[in-house]
PDB file of C-alpha atoms in Angstrom:
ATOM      1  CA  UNK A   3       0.000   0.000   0.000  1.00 65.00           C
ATOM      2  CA  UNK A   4       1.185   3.837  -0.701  1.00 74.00           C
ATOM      3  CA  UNK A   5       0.710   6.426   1.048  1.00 75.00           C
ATOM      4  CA  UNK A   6      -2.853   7.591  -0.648  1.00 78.00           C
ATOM      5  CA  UNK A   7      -3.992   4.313   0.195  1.00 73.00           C
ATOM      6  CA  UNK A   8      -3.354   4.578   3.814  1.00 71.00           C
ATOM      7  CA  UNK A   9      -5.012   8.263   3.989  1.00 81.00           C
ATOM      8  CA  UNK A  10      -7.627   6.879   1.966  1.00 82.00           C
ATOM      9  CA  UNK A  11      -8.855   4.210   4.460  1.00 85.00           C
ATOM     10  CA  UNK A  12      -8.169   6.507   7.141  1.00 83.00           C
ATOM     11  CA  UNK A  13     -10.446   9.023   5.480  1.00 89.00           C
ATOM     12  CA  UNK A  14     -13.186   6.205   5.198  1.00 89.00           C
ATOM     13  CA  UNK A  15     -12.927   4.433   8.267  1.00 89.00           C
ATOM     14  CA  UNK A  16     -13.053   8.074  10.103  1.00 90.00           C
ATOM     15  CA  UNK A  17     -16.391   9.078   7.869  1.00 91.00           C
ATOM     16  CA  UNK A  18     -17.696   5.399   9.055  1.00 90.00           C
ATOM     17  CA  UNK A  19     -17.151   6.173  12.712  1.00 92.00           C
ATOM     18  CA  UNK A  20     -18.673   9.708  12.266  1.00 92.00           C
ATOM     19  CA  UNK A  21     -21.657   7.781  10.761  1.00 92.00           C
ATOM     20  CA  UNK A  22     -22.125   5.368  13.360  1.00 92.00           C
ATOM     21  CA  UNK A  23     -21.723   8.115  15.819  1.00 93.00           C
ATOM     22  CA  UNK A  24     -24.797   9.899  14.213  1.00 91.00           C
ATOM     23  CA  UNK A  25     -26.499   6.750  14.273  1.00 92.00           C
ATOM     24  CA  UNK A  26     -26.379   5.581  18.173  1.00 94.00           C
ATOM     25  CA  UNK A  27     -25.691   9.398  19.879  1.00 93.00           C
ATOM     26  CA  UNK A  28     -29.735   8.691  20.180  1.00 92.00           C
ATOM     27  CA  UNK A  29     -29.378   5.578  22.844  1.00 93.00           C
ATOM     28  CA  UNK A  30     -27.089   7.463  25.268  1.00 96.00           C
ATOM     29  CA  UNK A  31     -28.161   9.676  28.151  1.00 96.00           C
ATOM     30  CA  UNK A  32     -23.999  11.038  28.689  1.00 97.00           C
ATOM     31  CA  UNK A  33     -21.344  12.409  26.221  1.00 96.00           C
ATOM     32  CA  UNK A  34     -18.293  12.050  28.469  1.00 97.00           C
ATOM     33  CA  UNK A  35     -14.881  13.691  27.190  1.00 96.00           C
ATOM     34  CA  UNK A  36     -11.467  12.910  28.285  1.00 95.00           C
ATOM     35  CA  UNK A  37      -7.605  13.822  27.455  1.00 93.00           C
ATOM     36  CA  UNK A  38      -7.562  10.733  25.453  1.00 92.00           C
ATOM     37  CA  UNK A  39     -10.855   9.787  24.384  1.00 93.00           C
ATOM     38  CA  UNK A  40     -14.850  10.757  23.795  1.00 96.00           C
ATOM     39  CA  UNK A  41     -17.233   8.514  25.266  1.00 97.00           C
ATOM     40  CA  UNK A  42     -21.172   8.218  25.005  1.00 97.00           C
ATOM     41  CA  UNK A  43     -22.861   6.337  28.265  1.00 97.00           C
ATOM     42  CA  UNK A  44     -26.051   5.820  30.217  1.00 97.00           C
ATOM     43  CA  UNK A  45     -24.613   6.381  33.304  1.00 97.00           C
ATOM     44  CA  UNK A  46     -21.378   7.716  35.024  1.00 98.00           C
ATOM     45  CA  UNK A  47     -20.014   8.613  38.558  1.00 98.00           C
ATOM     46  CA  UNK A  48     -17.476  11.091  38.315  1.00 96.00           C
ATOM     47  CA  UNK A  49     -15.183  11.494  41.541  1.00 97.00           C
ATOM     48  CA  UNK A  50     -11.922  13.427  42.857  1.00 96.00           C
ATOM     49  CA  UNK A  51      -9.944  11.609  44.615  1.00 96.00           C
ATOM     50  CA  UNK A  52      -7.176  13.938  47.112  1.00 96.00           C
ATOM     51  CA  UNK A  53      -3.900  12.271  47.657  1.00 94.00           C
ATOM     52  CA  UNK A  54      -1.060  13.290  50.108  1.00 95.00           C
ATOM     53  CA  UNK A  55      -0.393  15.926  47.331  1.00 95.00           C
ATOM     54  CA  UNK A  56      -2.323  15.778  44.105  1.00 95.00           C
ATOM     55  CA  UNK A  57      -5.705  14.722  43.051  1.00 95.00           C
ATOM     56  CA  UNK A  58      -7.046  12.719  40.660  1.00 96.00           C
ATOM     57  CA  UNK A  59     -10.430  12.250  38.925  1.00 96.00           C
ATOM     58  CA  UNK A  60     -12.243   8.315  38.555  1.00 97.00           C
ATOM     59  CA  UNK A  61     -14.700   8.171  35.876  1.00 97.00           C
ATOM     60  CA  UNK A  62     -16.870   4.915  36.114  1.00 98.00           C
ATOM     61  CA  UNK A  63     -19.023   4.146  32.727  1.00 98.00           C
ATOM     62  CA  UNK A  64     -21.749   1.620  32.416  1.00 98.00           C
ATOM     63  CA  UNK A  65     -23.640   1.042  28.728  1.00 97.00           C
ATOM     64  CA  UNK A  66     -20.563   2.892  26.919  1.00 98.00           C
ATOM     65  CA  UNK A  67     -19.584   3.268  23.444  1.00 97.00           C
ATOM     66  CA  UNK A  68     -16.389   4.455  22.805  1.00 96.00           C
ATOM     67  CA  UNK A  69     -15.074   6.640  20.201  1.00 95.00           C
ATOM     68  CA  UNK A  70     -12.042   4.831  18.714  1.00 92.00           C
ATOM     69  CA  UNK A  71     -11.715   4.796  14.920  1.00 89.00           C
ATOM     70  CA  UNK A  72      -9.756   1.455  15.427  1.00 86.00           C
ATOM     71  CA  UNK A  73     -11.761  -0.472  17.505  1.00 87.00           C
ATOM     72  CA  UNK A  74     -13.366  -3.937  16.010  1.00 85.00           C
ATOM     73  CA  UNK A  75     -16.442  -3.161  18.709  1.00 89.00           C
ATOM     74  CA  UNK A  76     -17.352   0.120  20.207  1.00 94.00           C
ATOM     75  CA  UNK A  77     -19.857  -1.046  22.544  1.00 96.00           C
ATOM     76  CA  UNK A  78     -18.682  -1.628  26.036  1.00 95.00           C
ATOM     77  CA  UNK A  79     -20.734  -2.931  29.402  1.00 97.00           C
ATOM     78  CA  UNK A  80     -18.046  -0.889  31.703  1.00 97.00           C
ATOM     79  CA  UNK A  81     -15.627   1.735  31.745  1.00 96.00           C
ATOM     80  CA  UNK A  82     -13.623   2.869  34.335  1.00 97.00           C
ATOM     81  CA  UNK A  83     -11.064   6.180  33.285  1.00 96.00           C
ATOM     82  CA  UNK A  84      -8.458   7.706  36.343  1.00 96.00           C
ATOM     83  CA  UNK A  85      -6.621  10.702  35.019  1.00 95.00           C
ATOM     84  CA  UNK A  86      -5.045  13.975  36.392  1.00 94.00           C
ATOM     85  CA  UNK A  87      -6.402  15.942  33.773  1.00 93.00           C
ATOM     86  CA  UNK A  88     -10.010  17.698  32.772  1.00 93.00           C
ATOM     87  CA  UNK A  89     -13.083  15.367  32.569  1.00 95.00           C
ATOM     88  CA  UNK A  90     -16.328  16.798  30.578  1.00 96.00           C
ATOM     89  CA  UNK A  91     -19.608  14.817  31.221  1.00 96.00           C
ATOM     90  CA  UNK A  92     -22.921  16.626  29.504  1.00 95.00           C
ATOM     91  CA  UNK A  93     -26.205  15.274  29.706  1.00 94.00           C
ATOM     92  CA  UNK A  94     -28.021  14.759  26.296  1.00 91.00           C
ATOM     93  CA  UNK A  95     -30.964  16.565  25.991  1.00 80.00           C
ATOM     94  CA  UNK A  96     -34.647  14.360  25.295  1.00 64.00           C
ATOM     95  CA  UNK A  97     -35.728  16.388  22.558  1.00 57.00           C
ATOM     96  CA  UNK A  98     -35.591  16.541  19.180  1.00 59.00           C
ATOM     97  CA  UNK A  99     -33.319  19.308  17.342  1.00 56.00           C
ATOM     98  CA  UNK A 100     -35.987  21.383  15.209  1.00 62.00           C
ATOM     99  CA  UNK A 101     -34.114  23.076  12.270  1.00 59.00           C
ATOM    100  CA  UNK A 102     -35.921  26.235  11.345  1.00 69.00           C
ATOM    101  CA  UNK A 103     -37.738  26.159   7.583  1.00 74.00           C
ATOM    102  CA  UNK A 104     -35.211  28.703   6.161  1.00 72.00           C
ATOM    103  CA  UNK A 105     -31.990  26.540   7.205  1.00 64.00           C
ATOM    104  CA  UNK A 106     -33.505  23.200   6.616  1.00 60.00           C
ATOM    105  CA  UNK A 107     -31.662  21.280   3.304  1.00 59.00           C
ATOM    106  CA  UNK A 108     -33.789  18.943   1.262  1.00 59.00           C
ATOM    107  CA  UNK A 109     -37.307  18.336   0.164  1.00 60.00           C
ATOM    108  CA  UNK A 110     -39.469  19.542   3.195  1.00 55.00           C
ATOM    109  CA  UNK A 111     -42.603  18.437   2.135  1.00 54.00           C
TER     110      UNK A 111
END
């Protein structure tokens, strides 16, 4: 393989995992956000934990999927993350995202 074969795949297999993203963002109640990786889940516990001179943050995950572009599955029962560095956890909102007429692409009939 060249070079332009290897970005090629990469290309593709990062427009599949943007796709499958879209897909199952809907089943998840969390988008969680490390240093090293993104993370949608149903629940999480987030707690800092003080040592003699630091602290550190433990991120526990259940009903995860993971966003790794070269991961054979995705899906994950549990997940537990400790790092030093920020943690983001959001809460999805329930409803739907209404696109106003004017900015709406396509056929809207």
């Amino acid at each position: 393989m060249d070079e332009n074969d290897f970005e090629d795949y990469d290309r593709d297999a990062e427009l599949a995992l943007y796709r499958e993203y879209r897909d199952v963002v809907k089943m998840f109640r969390y988008v969680i956000e490390t240093e090293r990786r993104f993370y949608l889940a149903n629940e999480v516990e987030l707690k800092r934990v003080d040592t003699a001179t630091d602290f550190y943050f433990e991120l526990a995950m259940q009903d995860v999927w993971v966003w790794d572009i070269y991961r054979t599955d995705r899906f994950v029962k549990q997940v537990k993350v400790m790092t030093f560095k920020d943690v983001n956890v959001e809460e999805i909102g329930n409803k739907e995202l209404e696109i106003p007429e004017e900015l709406a692409v396509g056929d809207q009939s």
